[in-house]
Amino acid sequence: MAAEIESHQHSLARELECVSGVPIFQQLAHNQMISVAEVTRAIHAQKGQIVFRPDAVSQTLYIVNTGQVRLYHLADDGKERVLRVLNPGDFIGEIALFTDEIHSDYAEATQTTELCTISRTDLTQLVRRLPTLALALLNALAQRLKTAEHQATLLAIPDALPRLAGYLLDLSQSQATTVTLPMSKQDLAAYLGMTPESLSRKLKQLVTLGAITTHGRREITIVTLAKLQAVAPQ
């Protein structure tokens, strides 16, 4: 069993640093951001530790300050399906504002991670007092829904090669540029509904086609945008 994540003594400076890096708080005035920091608490998770698991009641907003957290679901056959990877500034759990939702997924730290947390009670009070925050949360939820719908569209493509090409086009914003994968290749494979071995083969195919080059574990250069677009779903 994974060890419990650690809570840390409240430090206004640490919490202010955390919330100031989150897009939904960046439109707030400084005194409003301090109000958010005052109700924020830091927790630490080591690599492999579970932040939350299925069947737990969602009553907390989790914000990644440092490190990384992956959100995944276990299919009936026991295989993991990666839903999202959270990097510094990303958050999860905003559904706690609206309902006593039961988590259906796992959130696991992929490296030593510090998260800032806000309870449902405190988050509700903040939203009532700060209309700017309420609008930012609605916008974030709309963007999350758009991303989830796009992932579902990619996963519906039977061929793994256009699925991968479409993902790389999204990541590069359809520009001939160098991008850094926001997650490990193993997690990316699970995110795209393929095995790590299949992902490796498809990357090599794109290299052979002259569409991309790879550098190290996570860097990919879009060499010929037109070739990548030709493979991607239309």
PDB file of C-alpha atoms in Angstrom, residues 23-228:
ATOM      1  CA  PRO A  23      -4.246  30.604 -14.474  1.00  0.00           C
ATOM      2  CA  ILE A  24      -7.648  30.761 -12.734  1.00  0.00           C
ATOM      3  CA  PHE A  25      -6.168  32.975  -9.993  1.00  0.00           C
ATOM      4  CA  GLN A  26      -3.965  35.213 -12.122  1.00  0.00           C
ATOM      5  CA  GLN A  27      -6.724  37.732 -12.882  1.00  0.00           C
ATOM      6  CA  LEU A  28      -7.257  38.416  -9.183  1.00  0.00           C
ATOM      7  CA  ALA A  29      -5.991  41.522  -7.434  1.00  0.00           C
ATOM      8  CA  HIS A  30      -3.080  40.970  -5.031  1.00  0.00           C
ATOM      9  CA  ASN A  31      -5.242  41.260  -1.899  1.00  0.00           C
ATOM     10  CA  GLN A  32      -7.698  38.753  -3.396  1.00  0.00           C
ATOM     11  CA  MET A  33      -4.865  36.343  -4.164  1.00  0.00           C
ATOM     12  CA  ILE A  34      -3.747  36.626  -0.541  1.00  0.00           C
ATOM     13  CA  SER A  35      -7.301  35.668   0.499  1.00  0.00           C
ATOM     14  CA  VAL A  36      -6.942  32.522  -1.600  1.00  0.00           C
ATOM     15  CA  ALA A  37      -3.495  31.741  -0.162  1.00  0.00           C
ATOM     16  CA  GLU A  38      -4.803  32.077   3.390  1.00  0.00           C
ATOM     17  CA  VAL A  39      -7.147  29.101   2.935  1.00  0.00           C
ATOM     18  CA  THR A  40      -4.642  27.015   0.953  1.00  0.00           C
ATOM     19  CA  ARG A  41      -2.705  24.139   2.514  1.00  0.00           C
ATOM     20  CA  ALA A  42       0.344  22.348   1.105  1.00  0.00           C
ATOM     21  CA  ILE A  43       0.774  18.585   0.903  1.00  0.00           C
ATOM     22  CA  HIS A  44       3.723  16.557  -0.392  1.00  0.00           C
ATOM     23  CA  ALA A  45       3.657  13.279  -2.311  1.00  0.00           C
ATOM     24  CA  GLN A  46       6.623  11.129  -3.251  1.00  0.00           C
ATOM     25  CA  LYS A  47       6.925   9.375  -6.617  1.00  0.00           C
ATOM     26  CA  GLY A  48       4.313   6.633  -6.860  1.00  0.00           C
ATOM     27  CA  GLN A  49       2.162   7.902  -3.993  1.00  0.00           C
ATOM     28  CA  ILE A  50      -1.584   8.142  -4.525  1.00  0.00           C
ATOM     29  CA  VAL A  51      -3.116  11.593  -4.039  1.00  0.00           C
ATOM     30  CA  PHE A  52      -6.652  10.266  -4.287  1.00  0.00           C
ATOM     31  CA  ARG A  53      -8.267   7.033  -5.415  1.00  0.00           C
ATOM     32  CA  PRO A  54     -11.648   5.800  -6.654  1.00  0.00           C
ATOM     33  CA  ASP A  55     -14.564   5.807  -4.196  1.00  0.00           C
ATOM     34  CA  ALA A  56     -13.167   8.773  -2.220  1.00  0.00           C
ATOM     35  CA  VAL A  57     -15.482  11.782  -1.959  1.00  0.00           C
ATOM     36  CA  SER A  58     -14.223  14.775  -3.933  1.00  0.00           C
ATOM     37  CA  GLN A  59     -14.143  17.691  -1.491  1.00  0.00           C
ATOM     38  CA  THR A  60     -10.804  19.290  -2.356  1.00  0.00           C
ATOM     39  CA  LEU A  61      -9.248  21.349  -5.140  1.00  0.00           C
ATOM     40  CA  TYR A  62      -5.694  20.114  -5.810  1.00  0.00           C
ATOM     41  CA  ILE A  63      -3.154  22.457  -7.447  1.00  0.00           C
ATOM     42  CA  VAL A  64       0.244  21.184  -8.579  1.00  0.00           C
ATOM     43  CA  ASN A  65       2.958  23.582  -7.347  1.00  0.00           C
ATOM     44  CA  THR A  66       6.010  21.464  -8.184  1.00  0.00           C
ATOM     45  CA  GLY A  67       6.356  17.988  -9.679  1.00  0.00           C
ATOM     46  CA  GLN A  68       3.744  16.112 -11.692  1.00  0.00           C
ATOM     47  CA  VAL A  69       0.559  14.091 -11.131  1.00  0.00           C
ATOM     48  CA  ARG A  70      -1.082  11.719 -13.554  1.00  0.00           C
ATOM     49  CA  LEU A  71      -4.788  11.005 -13.549  1.00  0.00           C
ATOM     50  CA  TYR A  72      -5.702   7.526 -14.752  1.00  0.00           C
ATOM     51  CA  HIS A  73      -8.527   5.037 -14.863  1.00  0.00           C
ATOM     52  CA  LEU A  74      -8.290   1.256 -14.562  1.00  0.00           C
ATOM     53  CA  ALA A  75     -10.228  -0.555 -17.275  1.00  0.00           C
ATOM     54  CA  ASP A  76     -12.032  -3.830 -16.634  1.00  0.00           C
ATOM     55  CA  ASP A  77      -9.041  -5.726 -18.048  1.00  0.00           C
ATOM     56  CA  GLY A  78      -6.728  -3.995 -15.547  1.00  0.00           C
ATOM     57  CA  LYS A  79      -5.050  -1.758 -18.126  1.00  0.00           C
ATOM     58  CA  GLU A  80      -4.425   1.861 -17.252  1.00  0.00           C
ATOM     59  CA  ARG A  81      -5.932   4.620 -19.363  1.00  0.00           C
ATOM     60  CA  VAL A  82      -4.196   7.935 -18.716  1.00  0.00           C
ATOM     61  CA  LEU A  83      -6.743  10.743 -18.769  1.00  0.00           C
ATOM     62  CA  ARG A  84      -4.567  13.738 -17.965  1.00  0.00           C
ATOM     63  CA  VAL A  85      -1.116  14.656 -16.717  1.00  0.00           C
ATOM     64  CA  LEU A  86      -0.966  17.647 -14.384  1.00  0.00           C
ATOM     65  CA  ASN A  87       2.129  19.853 -14.411  1.00  0.00           C
ATOM     66  CA  PRO A  88       2.878  22.928 -12.239  1.00  0.00           C
ATOM     67  CA  GLY A  89      -0.054  25.351 -12.390  1.00  0.00           C
ATOM     68  CA  ASP A  90      -2.577  22.641 -13.343  1.00  0.00           C
ATOM     69  CA  PHE A  91      -5.396  21.677 -11.007  1.00  0.00           C
ATOM     70  CA  ILE A  92      -8.000  18.973 -10.470  1.00  0.00           C
ATOM     71  CA  GLY A  93     -11.016  18.628  -8.217  1.00  0.00           C
ATOM     72  CA  GLU A  94     -12.953  21.756  -9.141  1.00  0.00           C
ATOM     73  CA  ILE A  95     -16.033  19.527  -9.406  1.00  0.00           C
ATOM     74  CA  ALA A  96     -15.991  19.599  -5.577  1.00  0.00           C
ATOM     75  CA  LEU A  97     -17.444  23.103  -5.845  1.00  0.00           C
ATOM     76  CA  PHE A  98     -20.684  21.782  -7.309  1.00  0.00           C
ATOM     77  CA  THR A  99     -21.342  18.338  -5.865  1.00  0.00           C
ATOM     78  CA  ASP A 100     -20.204  15.575  -3.515  1.00  0.00           C
ATOM     79  CA  GLU A 101     -18.807  13.701  -6.495  1.00  0.00           C
ATOM     80  CA  ILE A 102     -17.109  10.354  -5.876  1.00  0.00           C
ATOM     81  CA  HIS A 103     -13.703  10.051  -7.523  1.00  0.00           C
ATOM     82  CA  SER A 104     -13.730   7.407 -10.246  1.00  0.00           C
ATOM     83  CA  ASP A 105     -10.033   7.688 -11.095  1.00  0.00           C
ATOM     84  CA  TYR A 106      -6.590   7.542  -9.510  1.00  0.00           C
ATOM     85  CA  ALA A 107      -4.298  10.541  -9.090  1.00  0.00           C
ATOM     86  CA  GLU A 108      -0.670   9.485  -8.642  1.00  0.00           C
ATOM     87  CA  ALA A 109       2.515  11.530  -8.251  1.00  0.00           C
ATOM     88  CA  THR A 110       5.010  10.644 -10.982  1.00  0.00           C
ATOM     89  CA  GLN A 111       7.826  12.414  -9.119  1.00  0.00           C
ATOM     90  CA  THR A 112       8.313  14.246  -5.833  1.00  0.00           C
ATOM     91  CA  THR A 113       5.400  16.664  -5.869  1.00  0.00           C
ATOM     92  CA  GLU A 114       4.021  19.544  -3.817  1.00  0.00           C
ATOM     93  CA  LEU A 115       0.327  20.280  -4.133  1.00  0.00           C
ATOM     94  CA  CYS A 116      -1.660  23.150  -2.718  1.00  0.00           C
ATOM     95  CA  THR A 117      -5.166  22.220  -1.609  1.00  0.00           C
ATOM     96  CA  ILE A 118      -8.340  24.208  -0.990  1.00  0.00           C
ATOM     97  CA  SER A 119     -11.331  22.636   0.738  1.00  0.00           C
ATOM     98  CA  ARG A 120     -14.793  22.678  -0.784  1.00  0.00           C
ATOM     99  CA  THR A 121     -16.095  24.988   1.959  1.00  0.00           C
ATOM    100  CA  ASP A 122     -13.323  27.535   1.415  1.00  0.00           C
ATOM    101  CA  LEU A 123     -13.558  27.304  -2.376  1.00  0.00           C
ATOM    102  CA  THR A 124     -17.319  27.912  -2.277  1.00  0.00           C
ATOM    103  CA  GLN A 125     -16.858  31.004  -0.108  1.00  0.00           C
ATOM    104  CA  LEU A 126     -14.152  32.343  -2.432  1.00  0.00           C
ATOM    105  CA  VAL A 127     -16.339  31.925  -5.516  1.00  0.00           C
ATOM    106  CA  ARG A 128     -19.212  33.750  -3.823  1.00  0.00           C
ATOM    107  CA  ARG A 129     -16.943  36.666  -2.929  1.00  0.00           C
ATOM    108  CA  LEU A 130     -14.909  36.804  -6.160  1.00  0.00           C
ATOM    109  CA  PRO A 131     -16.950  36.823  -9.405  1.00  0.00           C
ATOM    110  CA  THR A 132     -13.712  36.928 -11.423  1.00  0.00           C
ATOM    111  CA  LEU A 133     -12.728  33.572  -9.933  1.00  0.00           C
ATOM    112  CA  ALA A 134     -16.158  32.093 -10.699  1.00  0.00           C
ATOM    113  CA  LEU A 135     -15.847  33.073 -14.369  1.00  0.00           C
ATOM    114  CA  ALA A 136     -12.294  31.725 -14.546  1.00  0.00           C
ATOM    115  CA  LEU A 137     -13.450  28.378 -13.147  1.00  0.00           C
ATOM    116  CA  LEU A 138     -16.278  28.155 -15.684  1.00  0.00           C
ATOM    117  CA  ASN A 139     -13.834  28.919 -18.478  1.00  0.00           C
ATOM    118  CA  ALA A 140     -11.430  26.244 -17.192  1.00  0.00           C
ATOM    119  CA  LEU A 141     -14.249  23.696 -17.052  1.00  0.00           C
ATOM    120  CA  ALA A 142     -15.273  24.527 -20.616  1.00  0.00           C
ATOM    121  CA  GLN A 143     -11.674  24.094 -21.803  1.00  0.00           C
ATOM    122  CA  ARG A 144     -11.417  20.787 -19.910  1.00  0.00           C
ATOM    123  CA  LEU A 145     -14.565  19.536 -21.639  1.00  0.00           C
ATOM    124  CA  LYS A 146     -13.225  20.589 -25.041  1.00  0.00           C
ATOM    125  CA  THR A 147      -9.967  18.714 -24.389  1.00  0.00           C
ATOM    126  CA  ALA A 148     -11.813  15.591 -23.231  1.00  0.00           C
ATOM    127  CA  GLU A 149     -14.013  15.620 -26.337  1.00  0.00           C
ATOM    128  CA  HIS A 150     -10.956  15.975 -28.557  1.00  0.00           C
ATOM    129  CA  GLN A 151      -9.234  13.062 -26.808  1.00  0.00           C
ATOM    130  CA  ALA A 152     -12.344  10.944 -27.340  1.00  0.00           C
ATOM    131  CA  THR A 153     -12.257  11.860 -31.052  1.00  0.00           C
ATOM    132  CA  LEU A 154      -8.610  10.790 -31.318  1.00  0.00           C
ATOM    133  CA  LEU A 155      -9.263   7.515 -29.506  1.00  0.00           C
ATOM    134  CA  ALA A 156     -12.094   6.723 -31.923  1.00  0.00           C
ATOM    135  CA  ILE A 157      -9.584   6.598 -34.805  1.00  0.00           C
ATOM    136  CA  PRO A 158      -8.767   2.901 -35.354  1.00  0.00           C
ATOM    137  CA  ASP A 159      -5.267   3.470 -36.789  1.00  0.00           C
ATOM    138  CA  ALA A 160      -2.635   4.461 -34.230  1.00  0.00           C
ATOM    139  CA  LEU A 161      -0.487   6.443 -36.691  1.00  0.00           C
ATOM    140  CA  PRO A 162      -3.022   9.225 -37.459  1.00  0.00           C
ATOM    141  CA  ARG A 163      -3.963   9.233 -33.791  1.00  0.00           C
ATOM    142  CA  LEU A 164      -0.350  10.046 -32.868  1.00  0.00           C
ATOM    143  CA  ALA A 165       0.025  12.547 -35.721  1.00  0.00           C
ATOM    144  CA  GLY A 166      -3.119  14.376 -34.605  1.00  0.00           C
ATOM    145  CA  TYR A 167      -1.815  14.579 -31.043  1.00  0.00           C
ATOM    146  CA  LEU A 168       1.527  16.019 -32.200  1.00  0.00           C
ATOM    147  CA  LEU A 169      -0.249  18.601 -34.345  1.00  0.00           C
ATOM    148  CA  ASP A 170      -2.264  19.690 -31.312  1.00  0.00           C
ATOM    149  CA  LEU A 171       0.840  19.823 -29.132  1.00  0.00           C
ATOM    150  CA  SER A 172       2.750  21.916 -31.669  1.00  0.00           C
ATOM    151  CA  GLN A 173      -0.303  24.065 -32.479  1.00  0.00           C
ATOM    152  CA  SER A 174       0.241  23.052 -36.122  1.00  0.00           C
ATOM    153  CA  GLN A 175       3.640  24.749 -36.242  1.00  0.00           C
ATOM    154  CA  ALA A 176       6.964  23.399 -37.516  1.00  0.00           C
ATOM    155  CA  THR A 177       8.673  23.606 -34.153  1.00  0.00           C
ATOM    156  CA  THR A 178      10.253  21.535 -31.379  1.00  0.00           C
ATOM    157  CA  VAL A 179       7.907  20.360 -28.626  1.00  0.00           C
ATOM    158  CA  THR A 180       8.475  18.618 -25.325  1.00  0.00           C
ATOM    159  CA  LEU A 181       6.108  15.788 -24.464  1.00  0.00           C
ATOM    160  CA  PRO A 182       4.243  16.746 -21.262  1.00  0.00           C
ATOM    161  CA  MET A 183       4.324  13.164 -20.014  1.00  0.00           C
ATOM    162  CA  SER A 184       6.448  10.043 -20.251  1.00  0.00           C
ATOM    163  CA  LYS A 185       6.155   7.954 -23.403  1.00  0.00           C
ATOM    164  CA  GLN A 186       4.582   5.174 -21.363  1.00  0.00           C
ATOM    165  CA  ASP A 187       1.866   7.544 -20.147  1.00  0.00           C
ATOM    166  CA  LEU A 188       1.457   9.025 -23.623  1.00  0.00           C
ATOM    167  CA  ALA A 189       0.880   5.546 -25.018  1.00  0.00           C
ATOM    168  CA  ALA A 190      -1.835   4.943 -22.414  1.00  0.00           C
ATOM    169  CA  TYR A 191      -3.317   8.382 -23.131  1.00  0.00           C
ATOM    170  CA  LEU A 192      -3.550   7.568 -26.847  1.00  0.00           C
ATOM    171  CA  GLY A 193      -4.865   4.046 -26.299  1.00  0.00           C
ATOM    172  CA  MET A 194      -1.846   2.109 -27.543  1.00  0.00           C
ATOM    173  CA  THR A 195       1.003   0.090 -26.087  1.00  0.00           C
ATOM    174  CA  PRO A 196       4.449   1.634 -25.485  1.00  0.00           C
ATOM    175  CA  GLU A 197       5.837  -0.682 -28.171  1.00  0.00           C
ATOM    176  CA  SER A 198       3.253   0.539 -30.682  1.00  0.00           C
ATOM    177  CA  LEU A 199       4.007   4.168 -29.814  1.00  0.00           C
ATOM    178  CA  SER A 200       7.711   3.552 -30.430  1.00  0.00           C
ATOM    179  CA  ARG A 201       6.994   1.986 -33.821  1.00  0.00           C
ATOM    180  CA  LYS A 202       4.673   4.816 -34.858  1.00  0.00           C
ATOM    181  CA  LEU A 203       7.219   7.457 -33.877  1.00  0.00           C
ATOM    182  CA  LYS A 204       9.804   5.675 -36.002  1.00  0.00           C
ATOM    183  CA  GLN A 205       7.335   5.616 -38.901  1.00  0.00           C
ATOM    184  CA  LEU A 206       6.894   9.379 -38.665  1.00  0.00           C
ATOM    185  CA  VAL A 207      10.678   9.781 -38.585  1.00  0.00           C
ATOM    186  CA  THR A 208      11.026   7.577 -41.682  1.00  0.00           C
ATOM    187  CA  LEU A 209       8.346   9.632 -43.443  1.00  0.00           C
ATOM    188  CA  GLY A 210      10.390  12.756 -42.791  1.00  0.00           C
ATOM    189  CA  ALA A 211       7.629  14.330 -40.694  1.00  0.00           C
ATOM    190  CA  ILE A 212       9.501  14.492 -37.366  1.00  0.00           C
ATOM    191  CA  THR A 213      12.808  13.889 -35.625  1.00  0.00           C
ATOM    192  CA  THR A 214      13.177  12.825 -32.008  1.00  0.00           C
ATOM    193  CA  HIS A 215      15.726  14.007 -29.461  1.00  0.00           C
ATOM    194  CA  GLY A 216      16.229  12.270 -26.141  1.00  0.00           C
ATOM    195  CA  ARG A 217      13.233  10.968 -24.251  1.00  0.00           C
ATOM    196  CA  ARG A 218      10.708  13.745 -24.758  1.00  0.00           C
ATOM    197  CA  GLU A 219      11.737  16.252 -27.421  1.00  0.00           C
ATOM    198  CA  ILE A 220      10.213  16.005 -30.894  1.00  0.00           C
ATOM    199  CA  THR A 221      10.827  18.371 -33.816  1.00  0.00           C
ATOM    200  CA  ILE A 222       8.155  18.798 -36.460  1.00  0.00           C
ATOM    201  CA  VAL A 223      10.427  18.799 -39.529  1.00  0.00           C
ATOM    202  CA  THR A 224       7.859  18.856 -42.315  1.00  0.00           C
ATOM    203  CA  LEU A 225       4.460  20.085 -41.191  1.00  0.00           C
ATOM    204  CA  ALA A 226       2.729  19.094 -44.435  1.00  0.00           C
ATOM    205  CA  LYS A 227       3.831  15.471 -44.071  1.00  0.00           C
ATOM    206  CA  LEU A 228       2.527  15.304 -40.505  1.00  0.00           C
TER     207      LEU A 228
END
